[in-house]
PDB file of C-alpha atoms and ligand atoms in Angstrom:
ATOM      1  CA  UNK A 174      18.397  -4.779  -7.669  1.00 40.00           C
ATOM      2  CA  UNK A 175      20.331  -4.112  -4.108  1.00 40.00           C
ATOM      3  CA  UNK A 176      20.098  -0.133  -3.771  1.00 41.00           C
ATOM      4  CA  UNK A 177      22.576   1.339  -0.548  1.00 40.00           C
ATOM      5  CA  UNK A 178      19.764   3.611   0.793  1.00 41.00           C
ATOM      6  CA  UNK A 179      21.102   7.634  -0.138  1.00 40.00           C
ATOM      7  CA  UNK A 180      20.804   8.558   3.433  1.00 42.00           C
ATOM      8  CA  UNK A 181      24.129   6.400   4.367  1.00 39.00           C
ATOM      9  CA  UNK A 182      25.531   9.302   2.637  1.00 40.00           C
ATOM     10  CA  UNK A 183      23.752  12.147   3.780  1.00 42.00           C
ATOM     11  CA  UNK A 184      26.102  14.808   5.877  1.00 39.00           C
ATOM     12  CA  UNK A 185      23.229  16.241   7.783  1.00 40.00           C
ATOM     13  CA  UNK A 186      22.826  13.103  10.090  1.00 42.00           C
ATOM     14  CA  UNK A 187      25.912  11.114  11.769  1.00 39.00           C
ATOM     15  CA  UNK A 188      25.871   7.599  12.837  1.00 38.00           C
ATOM     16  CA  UNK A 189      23.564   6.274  14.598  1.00 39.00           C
ATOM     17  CA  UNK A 190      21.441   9.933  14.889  1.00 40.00           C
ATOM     18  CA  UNK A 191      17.950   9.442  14.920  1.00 45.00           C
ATOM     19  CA  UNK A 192      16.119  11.330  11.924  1.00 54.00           C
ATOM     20  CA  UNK A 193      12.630  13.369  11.388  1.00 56.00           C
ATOM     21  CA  UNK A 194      14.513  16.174  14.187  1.00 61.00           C
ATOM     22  CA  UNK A 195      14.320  19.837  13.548  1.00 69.00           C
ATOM     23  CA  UNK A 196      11.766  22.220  13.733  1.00 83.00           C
ATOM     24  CA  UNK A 197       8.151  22.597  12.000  1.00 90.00           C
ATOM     25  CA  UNK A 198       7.385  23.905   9.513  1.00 93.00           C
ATOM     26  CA  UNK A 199      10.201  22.993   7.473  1.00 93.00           C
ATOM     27  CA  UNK A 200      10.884  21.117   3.725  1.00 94.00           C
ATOM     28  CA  UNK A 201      11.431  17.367   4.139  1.00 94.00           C
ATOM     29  CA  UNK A 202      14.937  16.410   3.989  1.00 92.00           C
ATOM     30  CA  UNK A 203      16.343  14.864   1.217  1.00 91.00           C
ATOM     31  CA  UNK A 204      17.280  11.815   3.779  1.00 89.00           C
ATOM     32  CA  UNK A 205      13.233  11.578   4.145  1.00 92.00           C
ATOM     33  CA  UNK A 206      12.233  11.807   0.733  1.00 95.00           C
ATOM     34  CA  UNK A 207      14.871   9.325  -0.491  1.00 94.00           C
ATOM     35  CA  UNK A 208      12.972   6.968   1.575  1.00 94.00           C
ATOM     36  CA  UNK A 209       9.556   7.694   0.047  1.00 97.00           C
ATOM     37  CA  UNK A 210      10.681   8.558  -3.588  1.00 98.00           C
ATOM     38  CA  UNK A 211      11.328   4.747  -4.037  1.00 97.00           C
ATOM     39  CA  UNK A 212       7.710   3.933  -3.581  1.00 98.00           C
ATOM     40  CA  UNK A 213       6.568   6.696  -5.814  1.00 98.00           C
ATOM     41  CA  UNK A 214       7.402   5.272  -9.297  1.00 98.00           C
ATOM     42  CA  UNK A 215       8.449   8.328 -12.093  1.00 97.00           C
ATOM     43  CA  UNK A 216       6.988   6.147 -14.928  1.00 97.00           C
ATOM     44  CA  UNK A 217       3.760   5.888 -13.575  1.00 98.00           C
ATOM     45  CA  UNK A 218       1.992   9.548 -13.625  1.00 97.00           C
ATOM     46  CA  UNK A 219      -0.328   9.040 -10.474  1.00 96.00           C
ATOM     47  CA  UNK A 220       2.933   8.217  -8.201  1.00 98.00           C
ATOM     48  CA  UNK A 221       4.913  10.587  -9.712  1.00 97.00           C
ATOM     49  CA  UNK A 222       2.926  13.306  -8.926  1.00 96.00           C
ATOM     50  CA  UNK A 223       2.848  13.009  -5.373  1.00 97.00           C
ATOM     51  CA  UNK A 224       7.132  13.145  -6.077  1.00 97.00           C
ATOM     52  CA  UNK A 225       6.514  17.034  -6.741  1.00 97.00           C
ATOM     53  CA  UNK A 226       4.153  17.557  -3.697  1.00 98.00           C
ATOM     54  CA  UNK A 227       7.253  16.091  -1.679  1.00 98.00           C
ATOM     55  CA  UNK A 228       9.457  18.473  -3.120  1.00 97.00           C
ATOM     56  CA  UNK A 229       7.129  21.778  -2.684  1.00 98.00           C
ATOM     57  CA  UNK A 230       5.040  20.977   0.184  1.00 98.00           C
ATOM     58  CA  UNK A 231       6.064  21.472   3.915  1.00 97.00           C
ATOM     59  CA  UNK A 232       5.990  19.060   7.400  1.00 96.00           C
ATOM     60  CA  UNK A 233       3.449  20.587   9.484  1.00 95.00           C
ATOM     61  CA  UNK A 234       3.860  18.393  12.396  1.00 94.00           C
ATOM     62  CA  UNK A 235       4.336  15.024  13.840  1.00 92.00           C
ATOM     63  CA  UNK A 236       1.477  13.154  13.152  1.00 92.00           C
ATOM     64  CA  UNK A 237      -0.467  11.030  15.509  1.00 91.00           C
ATOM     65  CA  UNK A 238       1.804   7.350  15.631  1.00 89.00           C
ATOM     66  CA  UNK A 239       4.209   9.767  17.005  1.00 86.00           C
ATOM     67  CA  UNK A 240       8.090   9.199  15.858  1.00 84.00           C
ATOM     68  CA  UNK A 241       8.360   8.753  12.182  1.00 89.00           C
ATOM     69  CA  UNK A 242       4.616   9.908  11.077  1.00 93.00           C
ATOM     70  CA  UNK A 243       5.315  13.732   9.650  1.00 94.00           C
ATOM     71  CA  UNK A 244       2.412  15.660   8.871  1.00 96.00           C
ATOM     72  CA  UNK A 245       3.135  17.052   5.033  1.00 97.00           C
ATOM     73  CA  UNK A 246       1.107  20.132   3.879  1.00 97.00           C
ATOM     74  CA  UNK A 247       0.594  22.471   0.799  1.00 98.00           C
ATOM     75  CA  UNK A 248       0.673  25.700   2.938  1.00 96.00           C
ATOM     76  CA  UNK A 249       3.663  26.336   5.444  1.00 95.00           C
ATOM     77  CA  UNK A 250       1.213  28.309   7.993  1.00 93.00           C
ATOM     78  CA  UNK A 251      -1.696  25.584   8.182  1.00 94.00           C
ATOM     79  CA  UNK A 252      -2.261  23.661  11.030  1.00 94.00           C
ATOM     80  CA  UNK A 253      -1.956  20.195  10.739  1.00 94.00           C
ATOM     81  CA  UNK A 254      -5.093  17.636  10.784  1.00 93.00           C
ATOM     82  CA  UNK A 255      -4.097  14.918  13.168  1.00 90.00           C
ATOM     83  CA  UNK A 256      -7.899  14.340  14.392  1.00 90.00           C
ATOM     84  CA  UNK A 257      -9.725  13.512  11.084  1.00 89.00           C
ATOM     85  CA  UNK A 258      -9.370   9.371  10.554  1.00 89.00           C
ATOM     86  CA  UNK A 259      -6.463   8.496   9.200  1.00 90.00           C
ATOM     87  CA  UNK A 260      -6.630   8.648   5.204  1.00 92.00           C
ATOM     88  CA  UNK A 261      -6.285   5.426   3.226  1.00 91.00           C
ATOM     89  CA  UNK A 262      -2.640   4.222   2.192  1.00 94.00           C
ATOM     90  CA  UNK A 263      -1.299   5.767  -0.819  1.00 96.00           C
ATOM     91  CA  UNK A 264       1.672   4.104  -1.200  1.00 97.00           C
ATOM     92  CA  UNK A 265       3.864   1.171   0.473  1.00 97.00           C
ATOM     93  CA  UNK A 266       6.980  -0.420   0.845  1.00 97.00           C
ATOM     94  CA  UNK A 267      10.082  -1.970   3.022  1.00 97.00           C
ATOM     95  CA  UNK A 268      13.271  -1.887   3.350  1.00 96.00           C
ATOM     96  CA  UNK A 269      14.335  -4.720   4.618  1.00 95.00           C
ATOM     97  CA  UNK A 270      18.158  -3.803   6.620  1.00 93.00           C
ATOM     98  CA  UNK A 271      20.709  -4.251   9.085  1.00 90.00           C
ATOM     99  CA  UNK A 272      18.575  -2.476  11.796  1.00 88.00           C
ATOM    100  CA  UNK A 273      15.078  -4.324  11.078  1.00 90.00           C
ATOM    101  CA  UNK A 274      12.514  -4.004   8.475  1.00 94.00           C
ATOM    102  CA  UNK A 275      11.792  -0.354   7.564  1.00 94.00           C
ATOM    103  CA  UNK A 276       8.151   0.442   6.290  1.00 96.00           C
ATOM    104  CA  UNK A 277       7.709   3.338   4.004  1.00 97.00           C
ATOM    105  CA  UNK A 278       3.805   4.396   4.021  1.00 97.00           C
ATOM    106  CA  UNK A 279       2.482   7.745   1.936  1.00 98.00           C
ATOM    107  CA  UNK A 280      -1.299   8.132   2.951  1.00 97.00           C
ATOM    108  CA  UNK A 281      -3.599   9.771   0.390  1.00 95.00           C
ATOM    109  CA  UNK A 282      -4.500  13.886   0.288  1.00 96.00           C
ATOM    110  CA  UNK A 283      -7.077  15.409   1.815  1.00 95.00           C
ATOM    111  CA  UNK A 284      -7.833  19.240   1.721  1.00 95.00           C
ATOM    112  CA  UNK A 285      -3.720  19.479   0.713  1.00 97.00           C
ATOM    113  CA  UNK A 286      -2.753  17.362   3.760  1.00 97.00           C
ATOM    114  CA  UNK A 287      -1.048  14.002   3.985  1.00 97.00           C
ATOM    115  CA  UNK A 288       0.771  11.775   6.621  1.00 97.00           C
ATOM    116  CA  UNK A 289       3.816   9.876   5.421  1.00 97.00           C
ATOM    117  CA  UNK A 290       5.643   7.035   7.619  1.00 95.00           C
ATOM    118  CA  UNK A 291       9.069   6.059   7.799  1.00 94.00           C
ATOM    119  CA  UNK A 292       9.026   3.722  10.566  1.00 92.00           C
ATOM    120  CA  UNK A 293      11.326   0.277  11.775  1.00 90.00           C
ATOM    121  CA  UNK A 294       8.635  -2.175  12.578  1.00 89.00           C
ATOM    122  CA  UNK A 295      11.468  -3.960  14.389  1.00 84.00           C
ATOM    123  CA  UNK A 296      12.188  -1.125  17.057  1.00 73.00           C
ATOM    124  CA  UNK A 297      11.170   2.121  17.731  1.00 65.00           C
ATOM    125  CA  UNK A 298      13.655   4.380  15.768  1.00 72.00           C
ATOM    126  CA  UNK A 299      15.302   4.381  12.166  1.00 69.00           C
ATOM    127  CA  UNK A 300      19.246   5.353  12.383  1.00 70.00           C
ATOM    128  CA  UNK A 301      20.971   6.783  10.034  1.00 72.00           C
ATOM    129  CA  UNK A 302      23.549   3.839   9.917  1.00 80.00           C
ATOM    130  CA  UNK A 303      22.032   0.592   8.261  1.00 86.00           C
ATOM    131  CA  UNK A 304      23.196  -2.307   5.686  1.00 92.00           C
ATOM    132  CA  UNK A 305      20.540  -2.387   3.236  1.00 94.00           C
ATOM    133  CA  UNK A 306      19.325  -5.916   1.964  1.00 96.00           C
ATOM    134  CA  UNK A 307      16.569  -5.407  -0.364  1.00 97.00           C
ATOM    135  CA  UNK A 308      13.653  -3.506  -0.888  1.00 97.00           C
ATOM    136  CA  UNK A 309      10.063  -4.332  -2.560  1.00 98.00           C
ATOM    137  CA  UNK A 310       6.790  -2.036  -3.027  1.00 98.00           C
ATOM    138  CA  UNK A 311       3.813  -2.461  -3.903  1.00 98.00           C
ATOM    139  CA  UNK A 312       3.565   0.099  -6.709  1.00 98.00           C
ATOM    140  CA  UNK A 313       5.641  -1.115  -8.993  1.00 96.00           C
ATOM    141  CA  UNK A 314       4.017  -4.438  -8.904  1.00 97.00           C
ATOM    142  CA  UNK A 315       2.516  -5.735 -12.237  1.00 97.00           C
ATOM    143  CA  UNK A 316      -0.407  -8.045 -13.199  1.00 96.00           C
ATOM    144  CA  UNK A 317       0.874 -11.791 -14.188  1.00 95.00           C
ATOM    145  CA  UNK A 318       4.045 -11.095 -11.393  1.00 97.00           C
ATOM    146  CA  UNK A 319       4.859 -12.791  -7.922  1.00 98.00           C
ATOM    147  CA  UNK A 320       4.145 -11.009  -4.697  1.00 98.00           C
ATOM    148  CA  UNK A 321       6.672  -8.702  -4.159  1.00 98.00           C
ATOM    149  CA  UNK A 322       7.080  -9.380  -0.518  1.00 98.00           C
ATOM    150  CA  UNK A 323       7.799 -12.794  -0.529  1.00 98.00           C
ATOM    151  CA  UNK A 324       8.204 -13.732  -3.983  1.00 98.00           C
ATOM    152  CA  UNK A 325       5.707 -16.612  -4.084  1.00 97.00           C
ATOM    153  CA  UNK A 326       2.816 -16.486  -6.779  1.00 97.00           C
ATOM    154  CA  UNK A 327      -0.246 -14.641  -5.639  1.00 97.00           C
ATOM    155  CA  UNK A 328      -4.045 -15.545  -6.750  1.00 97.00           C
ATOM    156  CA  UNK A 329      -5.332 -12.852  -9.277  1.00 95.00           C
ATOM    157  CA  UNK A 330      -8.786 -12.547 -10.171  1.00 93.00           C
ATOM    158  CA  UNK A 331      -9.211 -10.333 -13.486  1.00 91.00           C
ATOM    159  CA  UNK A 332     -12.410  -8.105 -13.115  1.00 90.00           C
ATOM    160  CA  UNK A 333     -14.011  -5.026 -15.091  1.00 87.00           C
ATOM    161  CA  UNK A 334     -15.857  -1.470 -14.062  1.00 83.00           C
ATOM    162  CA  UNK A 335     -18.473  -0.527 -15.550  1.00 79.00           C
ATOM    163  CA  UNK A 336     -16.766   1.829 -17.385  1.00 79.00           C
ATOM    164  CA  UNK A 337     -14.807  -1.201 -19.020  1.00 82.00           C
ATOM    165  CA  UNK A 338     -11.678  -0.850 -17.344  1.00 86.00           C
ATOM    166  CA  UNK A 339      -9.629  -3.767 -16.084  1.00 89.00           C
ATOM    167  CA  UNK A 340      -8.558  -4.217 -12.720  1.00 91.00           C
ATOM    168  CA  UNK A 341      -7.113  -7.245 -10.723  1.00 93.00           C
ATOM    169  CA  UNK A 342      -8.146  -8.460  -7.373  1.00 95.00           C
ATOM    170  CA  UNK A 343      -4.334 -10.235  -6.060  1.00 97.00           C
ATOM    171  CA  UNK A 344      -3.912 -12.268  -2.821  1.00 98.00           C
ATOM    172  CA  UNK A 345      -1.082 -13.740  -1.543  1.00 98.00           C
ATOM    173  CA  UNK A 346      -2.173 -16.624   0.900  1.00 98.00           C
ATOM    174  CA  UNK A 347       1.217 -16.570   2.301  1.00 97.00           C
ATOM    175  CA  UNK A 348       1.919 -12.931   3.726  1.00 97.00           C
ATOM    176  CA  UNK A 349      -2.135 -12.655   4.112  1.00 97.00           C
ATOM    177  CA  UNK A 350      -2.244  -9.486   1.956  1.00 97.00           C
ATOM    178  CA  UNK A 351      -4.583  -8.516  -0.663  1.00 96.00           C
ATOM    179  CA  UNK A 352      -4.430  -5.841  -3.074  1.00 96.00           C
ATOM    180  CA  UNK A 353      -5.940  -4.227  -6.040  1.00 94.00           C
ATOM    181  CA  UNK A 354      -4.110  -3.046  -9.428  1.00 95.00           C
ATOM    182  CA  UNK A 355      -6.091  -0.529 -11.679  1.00 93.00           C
ATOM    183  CA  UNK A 356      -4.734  -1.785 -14.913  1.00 91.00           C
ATOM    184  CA  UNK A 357      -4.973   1.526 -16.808  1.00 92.00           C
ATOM    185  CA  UNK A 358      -3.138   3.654 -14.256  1.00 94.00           C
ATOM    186  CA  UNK A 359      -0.854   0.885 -12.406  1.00 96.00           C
ATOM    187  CA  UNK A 360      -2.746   2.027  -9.235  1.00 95.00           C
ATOM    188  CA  UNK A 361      -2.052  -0.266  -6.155  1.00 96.00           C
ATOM    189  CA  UNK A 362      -4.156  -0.232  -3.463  1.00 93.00           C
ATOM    190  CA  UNK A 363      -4.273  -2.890  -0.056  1.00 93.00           C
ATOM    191  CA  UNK A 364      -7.872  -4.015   1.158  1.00 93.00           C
ATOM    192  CA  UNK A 365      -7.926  -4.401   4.899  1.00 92.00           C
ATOM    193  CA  UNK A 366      -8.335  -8.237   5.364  1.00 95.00           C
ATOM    194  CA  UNK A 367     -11.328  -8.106   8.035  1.00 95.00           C
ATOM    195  CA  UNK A 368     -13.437  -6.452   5.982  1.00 93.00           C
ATOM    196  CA  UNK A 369     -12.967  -8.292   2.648  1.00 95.00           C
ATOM    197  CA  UNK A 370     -13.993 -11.235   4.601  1.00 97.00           C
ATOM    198  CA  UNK A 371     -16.797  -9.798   6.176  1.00 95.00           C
ATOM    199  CA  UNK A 372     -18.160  -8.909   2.283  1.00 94.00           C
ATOM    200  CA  UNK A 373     -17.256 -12.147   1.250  1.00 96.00           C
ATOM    201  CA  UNK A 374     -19.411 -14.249   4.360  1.00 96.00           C
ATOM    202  CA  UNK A 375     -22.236 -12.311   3.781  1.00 94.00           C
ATOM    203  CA  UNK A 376     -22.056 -13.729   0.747  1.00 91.00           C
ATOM    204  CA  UNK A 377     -21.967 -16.785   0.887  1.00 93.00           C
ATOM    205  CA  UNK A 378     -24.296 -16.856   4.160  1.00 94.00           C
ATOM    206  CA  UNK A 379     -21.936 -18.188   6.279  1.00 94.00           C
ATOM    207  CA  UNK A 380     -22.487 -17.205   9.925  1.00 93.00           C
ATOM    208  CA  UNK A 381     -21.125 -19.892  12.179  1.00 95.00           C
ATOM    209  CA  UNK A 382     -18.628 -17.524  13.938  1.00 94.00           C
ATOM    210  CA  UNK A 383     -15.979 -19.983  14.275  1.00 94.00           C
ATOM    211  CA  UNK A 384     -15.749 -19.269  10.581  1.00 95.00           C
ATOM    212  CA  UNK A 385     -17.056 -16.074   9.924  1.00 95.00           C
ATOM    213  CA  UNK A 386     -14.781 -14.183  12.212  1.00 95.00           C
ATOM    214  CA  UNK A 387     -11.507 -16.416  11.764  1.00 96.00           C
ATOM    215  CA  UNK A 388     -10.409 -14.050   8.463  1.00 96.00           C
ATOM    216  CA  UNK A 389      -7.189 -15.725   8.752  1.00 97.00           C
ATOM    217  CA  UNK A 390      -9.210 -18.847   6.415  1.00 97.00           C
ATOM    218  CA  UNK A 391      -9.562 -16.316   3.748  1.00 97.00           C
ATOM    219  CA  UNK A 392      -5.787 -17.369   2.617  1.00 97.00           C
ATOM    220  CA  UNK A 393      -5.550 -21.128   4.353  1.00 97.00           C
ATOM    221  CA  UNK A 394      -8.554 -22.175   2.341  1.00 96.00           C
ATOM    222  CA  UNK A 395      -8.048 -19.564  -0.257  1.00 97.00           C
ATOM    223  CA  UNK A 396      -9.549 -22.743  -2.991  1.00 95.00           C
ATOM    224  CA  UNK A 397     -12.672 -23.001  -1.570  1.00 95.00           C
ATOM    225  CA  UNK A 398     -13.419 -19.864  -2.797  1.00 95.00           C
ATOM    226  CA  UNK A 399     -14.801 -18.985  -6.629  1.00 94.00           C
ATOM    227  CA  UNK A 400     -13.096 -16.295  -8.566  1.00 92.00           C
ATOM    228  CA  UNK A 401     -16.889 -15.498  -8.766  1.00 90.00           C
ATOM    229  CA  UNK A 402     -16.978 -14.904  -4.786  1.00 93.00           C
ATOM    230  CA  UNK A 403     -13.610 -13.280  -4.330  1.00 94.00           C
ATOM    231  CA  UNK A 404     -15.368 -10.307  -6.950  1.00 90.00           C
ATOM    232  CA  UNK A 405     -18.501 -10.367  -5.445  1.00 89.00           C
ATOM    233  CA  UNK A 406     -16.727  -9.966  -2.017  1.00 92.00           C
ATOM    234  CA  UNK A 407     -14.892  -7.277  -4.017  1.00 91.00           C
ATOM    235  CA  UNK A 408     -17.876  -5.944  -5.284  1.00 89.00           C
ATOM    236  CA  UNK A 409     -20.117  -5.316  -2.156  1.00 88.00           C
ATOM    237  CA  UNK A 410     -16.820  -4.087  -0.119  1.00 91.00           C
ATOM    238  CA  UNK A 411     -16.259  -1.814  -2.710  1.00 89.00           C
ATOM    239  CA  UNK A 412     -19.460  -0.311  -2.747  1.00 85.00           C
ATOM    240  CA  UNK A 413     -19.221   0.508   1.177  1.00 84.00           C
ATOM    241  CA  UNK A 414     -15.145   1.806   1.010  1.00 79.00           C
ATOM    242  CA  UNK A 415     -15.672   3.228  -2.712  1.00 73.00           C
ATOM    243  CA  UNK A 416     -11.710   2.124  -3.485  1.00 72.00           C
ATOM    244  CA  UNK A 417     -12.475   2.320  -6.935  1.00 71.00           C
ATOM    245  CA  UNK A 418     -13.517   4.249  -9.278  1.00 60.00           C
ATOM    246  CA  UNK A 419     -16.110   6.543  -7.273  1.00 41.00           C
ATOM    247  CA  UNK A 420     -18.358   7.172  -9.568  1.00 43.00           C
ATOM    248  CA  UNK A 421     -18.151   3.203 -11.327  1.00 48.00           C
ATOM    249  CA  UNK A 422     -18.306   0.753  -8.303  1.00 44.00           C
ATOM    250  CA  UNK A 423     -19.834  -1.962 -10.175  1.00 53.00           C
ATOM    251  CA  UNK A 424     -17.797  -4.614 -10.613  1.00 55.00           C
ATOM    252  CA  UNK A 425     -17.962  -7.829 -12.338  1.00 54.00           C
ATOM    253  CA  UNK A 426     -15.650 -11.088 -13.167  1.00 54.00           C
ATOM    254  CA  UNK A 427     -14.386 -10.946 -16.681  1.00 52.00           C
ATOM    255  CA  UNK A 428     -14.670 -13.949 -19.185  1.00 53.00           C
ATOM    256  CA  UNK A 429     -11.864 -16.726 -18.489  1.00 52.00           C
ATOM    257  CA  UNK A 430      -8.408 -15.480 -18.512  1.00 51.00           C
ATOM    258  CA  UNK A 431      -5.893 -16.996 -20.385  1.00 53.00           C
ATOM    259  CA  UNK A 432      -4.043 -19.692 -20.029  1.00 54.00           C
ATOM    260  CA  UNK A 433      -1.017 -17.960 -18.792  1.00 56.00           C
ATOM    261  CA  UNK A 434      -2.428 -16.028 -16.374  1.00 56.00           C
ATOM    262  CA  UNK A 435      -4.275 -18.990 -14.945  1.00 54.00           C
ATOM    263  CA  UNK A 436      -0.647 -20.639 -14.826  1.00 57.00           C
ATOM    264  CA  UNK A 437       0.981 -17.996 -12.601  1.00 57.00           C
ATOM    265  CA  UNK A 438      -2.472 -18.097 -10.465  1.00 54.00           C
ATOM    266  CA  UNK A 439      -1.884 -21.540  -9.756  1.00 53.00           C
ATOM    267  CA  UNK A 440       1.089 -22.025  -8.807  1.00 45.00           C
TER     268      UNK A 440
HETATM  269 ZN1   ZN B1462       3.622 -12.631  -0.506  1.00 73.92          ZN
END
């Protein structure tokens, strides 16, 4: 599934030019959004809408991580919100290339603002010129699949709202990322590690420090831990960061899951 990123042929930018120049406000260019369309999947409506707002809405500003962080906004005269805390991650990926690993990140609207991130976690600036070698996202990810980051099976732990609604808690012990699908609307959405852990200590009283604070054991002794605690965990983190489901927090494991699933879980 090896895509040549667009921009390679893009005539607005020459080898080696940095991007994200020109003046604000302005339209993204269609270098920029070819490097956030990927993570917006068209067949799944709740990415795919944020595919028009790229389209129609205009950069405001640079944002607050400085090169690479663009302030997008509904109105080309607003002023852009780079104070507020930074809003939740929308949607993620990489691009893994010749010139380091380049991280795509579309943070979630708030009053018709939104930061998005094209950034080379490997050095400071993304050029134009690059050899791509793969690319993975967490949005198109689906339940029963391995992690698409590293490609080794992930832990899933099937749970339901209130409202009856399925959604899957996956970890994958070996990149020490967790995440949650929404199984009606193939909504992705990372938990900060630190404070999963925190939920899931409380829980099961464990306050020796030399455990409680060392989150990294979350994924090195990822078996000592029910599918019953990982949801309760869930469950009590949920009800303090409302990820969710606002208005349906509760959360609770669902009766065994098949035999299938439990073989991709283990291994
Ligand atoms: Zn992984």
């Amino acid at each position: 599934m090896e895509q040549k990123a667009k921009i390679n042929n893009d005539s607005r930018f020459t080898n080696n030019e940095s991007l994200f120049v020109g003046e604000f406000p302005r339209k993204l260019f269609q270098s920029e959004k070819d490097f956030l369309n990927w993570i917006l999947p068209e067949q799944i409506s709740v990415y795919n809408s944020y595919r028009k707002k790229l389209d129609e809405y205009f950069v405001l500003a640079e944002g607050r991580r400085g090169r690479g962080n663009l302030v997008i906004g509904k109105n080309e005269n607003d002023i852009a919100d780079i104070t507020s805390p930074l809003a939740d991650v929308f949607a993620y990926g990489v691009i893994e290339t010749s010139i380091g690993n380049i991280a795509c990140t579309i943070r979630e609207e708030i009053a018709e603002q939104f930061d998005i991130e094209i950034m080379n976690l490997n050095r400071d600036e993304v050029l134009a010129d690059f050899e791509e070698a793969r690319r993975w996202t967490y949005s198109n990810w689906n339940v029963g699949e391995v992690c698409p980051q590293c490609l080794k099976s992930v832990r899933m732990i099937s749970m339901k709202t209130k409202a009856n609604e399925n959604i899957v808690l996956a970890i994958c012990a070996n990149d020490k990322r967790l995440w949650i699908c929404e199984e009606a609307t193939q909504r992705k959405r990372t938990i900060p590690v630190t404070n999963f852990y925190n939920e899931l200590m409380f829980h099961k009283k464990i306050r020796d420090a030399k455990i409680a604070l060392d989150s990294k054991r979350l994924f090195t002794e990822l078996n000592l831990f029910t599918d019953e605690d990982l949801s309760f965990a869930f469950q009590t983190y949920n009800k303090i960061h409302k990820k969710v489901d606002v208005s349906e927090i509760e959360v609770k494991p669902k009766e065994k899951i098949s035999l299938l699933k439990k073989i991709f879980t283990l291994k």
